[in-house]
Amino acid sequence: MDPSVIENFCSITGTSEIEARHFLEAFDWNCDEAVKAYFDSEDAIHSSDGSHFDQAIQPPSKSNNEPSLSTFNKPPYSKPKIATL
């Protein structure tokens, strides 16, 4: 076991040494394969719960001074102007 491999894995993924060791041992200390597996597992976790999208989409909280969307007049709905033959 080369400590630089653990350091390399941690610097790329931002994980702890314990988690780095877990992935590296599972992939016979092949750092490239372990990093790929780490990010594949992170993508699967985040895409299944959608939590990272929820945080990115939420708008900032409004202060009492800002107008809300309901204060603006909305144009009346009109049907699309599409001709059919």
mmCIF file of C-alpha atoms in Angstrom:
data_model
loop_
_atom_site.group_PDB
_atom_site.id
_atom_site.type_symbol
_atom_site.label_atom_id
_atom_site.label_comp_id
_atom_site.label_asym_id
_atom_site.label_seq_id
_atom_site.Cartn_x
_atom_site.Cartn_y
_atom_site.Cartn_z
ATOM 1 C CA MET A 1 0.000 0.000 0.000
ATOM 2 C CA ASP A 2 1.427 3.321 -1.111
ATOM 3 C CA PRO A 3 0.284 6.317 1.010
ATOM 4 C CA SER A 4 0.533 8.580 -2.028
ATOM 5 C CA VAL A 5 -2.241 6.566 -3.711
ATOM 6 C CA ILE A 6 -4.551 7.286 -0.769
ATOM 7 C CA GLU A 7 -3.570 10.966 -0.821
ATOM 8 C CA ASN A 8 -4.177 11.115 -4.565
ATOM 9 C CA PHE A 9 -7.620 9.507 -4.225
ATOM 10 C CA CYS A 10 -8.547 11.886 -1.381
ATOM 11 C CA SER A 11 -7.401 14.955 -3.308
ATOM 12 C CA ILE A 12 -9.444 13.984 -6.369
ATOM 13 C CA THR A 13 -12.619 12.917 -4.571
ATOM 14 C CA GLY A 14 -12.517 14.949 -1.367
ATOM 15 C CA THR A 15 -13.172 11.853 0.739
ATOM 16 C CA SER A 16 -11.694 10.668 4.000
ATOM 17 C CA GLU A 17 -8.766 8.255 4.139
ATOM 18 C CA ILE A 18 -11.107 5.521 5.382
ATOM 19 C CA GLU A 19 -13.400 5.862 2.372
ATOM 20 C CA ALA A 20 -10.400 6.120 0.046
ATOM 21 C CA ARG A 21 -8.942 2.938 1.494
ATOM 22 C CA HIS A 22 -12.310 1.171 1.033
ATOM 23 C CA PHE A 23 -12.498 2.009 -2.678
ATOM 24 C CA LEU A 24 -8.818 1.396 -3.336
ATOM 25 C CA GLU A 25 -8.894 -2.024 -1.673
ATOM 26 C CA ALA A 26 -11.982 -2.957 -3.684
ATOM 27 C CA PHE A 27 -10.129 -2.106 -6.904
ATOM 28 C CA ASP A 28 -6.756 -3.637 -6.002
ATOM 29 C CA TRP A 29 -5.214 -0.198 -5.389
ATOM 30 C CA ASN A 30 -5.903 0.935 -8.958
ATOM 31 C CA CYS A 31 -6.532 4.630 -8.332
ATOM 32 C CA ASP A 32 -8.104 5.352 -11.730
ATOM 33 C CA GLU A 33 -10.653 2.550 -11.415
ATOM 34 C CA ALA A 34 -11.390 3.392 -7.774
ATOM 35 C CA VAL A 35 -11.992 7.074 -8.588
ATOM 36 C CA LYS A 36 -14.279 6.135 -11.478
ATOM 37 C CA ALA A 37 -16.245 3.788 -9.225
ATOM 38 C CA TYR A 38 -16.480 6.458 -6.529
ATOM 39 C CA PHE A 39 -17.966 9.044 -8.882
ATOM 40 C CA ASP A 40 -20.246 6.458 -10.511
ATOM 41 C CA SER A 41 -21.626 5.564 -7.077
ATOM 42 C CA GLU A 42 -22.031 9.261 -6.166
ATOM 43 C CA ASP A 43 -23.927 9.912 -9.414
ATOM 44 C CA ALA A 44 -26.251 6.996 -8.713
ATOM 45 C CA ILE A 45 -26.943 8.210 -5.182
ATOM 46 C CA HIS A 46 -27.651 11.794 -6.244
ATOM 47 C CA SER A 47 -29.716 10.929 -9.288
ATOM 48 C CA SER A 48 -31.950 8.613 -7.264
ATOM 49 C CA ASP A 49 -32.830 11.152 -4.570
ATOM 50 C CA GLY A 50 -32.463 14.360 -6.585
ATOM 51 C CA SER A 51 -31.252 16.223 -3.506
ATOM 52 C CA HIS A 52 -28.446 18.115 -5.211
ATOM 53 C CA PHE A 53 -30.897 19.428 -7.800
ATOM 54 C CA ASP A 54 -33.393 20.599 -5.174
ATOM 55 C CA GLN A 55 -30.814 22.791 -3.505
ATOM 56 C CA ALA A 56 -29.634 24.307 -6.768
ATOM 57 C CA ILE A 57 -33.116 25.117 -8.047
ATOM 58 C CA GLN A 58 -34.580 26.774 -4.967
ATOM 59 C CA PRO A 59 -34.722 30.545 -5.333
ATOM 60 C CA PRO A 60 -33.301 32.792 -2.645
ATOM 61 C CA SER A 61 -35.714 33.887 0.044
ATOM 62 C CA LYS A 62 -37.505 37.150 -0.662
ATOM 63 C CA SER A 63 -37.539 40.125 1.615
ATOM 64 C CA ASN A 64 -40.745 42.009 2.362
ATOM 65 C CA ASN A 65 -39.678 44.812 0.003
ATOM 66 C CA GLU A 66 -39.621 42.678 -3.141
ATOM 67 C CA PRO A 67 -42.818 42.264 -5.152
ATOM 68 C CA SER A 68 -44.127 38.760 -5.606
ATOM 69 C CA LEU A 69 -45.020 37.288 -8.970
ATOM 70 C CA SER A 70 -48.721 37.528 -8.147
ATOM 71 C CA THR A 71 -48.533 41.345 -8.117
ATOM 72 C CA PHE A 72 -47.762 41.489 -11.830
ATOM 73 C CA ASN A 73 -50.589 41.293 -14.337
ATOM 74 C CA LYS A 74 -50.503 38.146 -16.373
ATOM 75 C CA PRO A 75 -51.541 38.371 -20.027
ATOM 76 C CA PRO A 76 -54.727 36.478 -20.841
ATOM 77 C CA TYR A 77 -54.290 33.014 -22.258
ATOM 78 C CA SER A 78 -54.703 32.850 -26.001
ATOM 79 C CA LYS A 79 -54.792 29.831 -28.218
ATOM 80 C CA PRO A 80 -51.782 29.255 -30.453
ATOM 81 C CA LYS A 81 -52.314 30.469 -33.991
ATOM 82 C CA ILE A 82 -51.661 27.331 -35.986
ATOM 83 C CA ALA A 83 -53.367 26.631 -39.281
ATOM 84 C CA THR A 84 -54.246 23.079 -40.171
ATOM 85 C CA LEU A 85 -55.001 21.847 -43.668
#
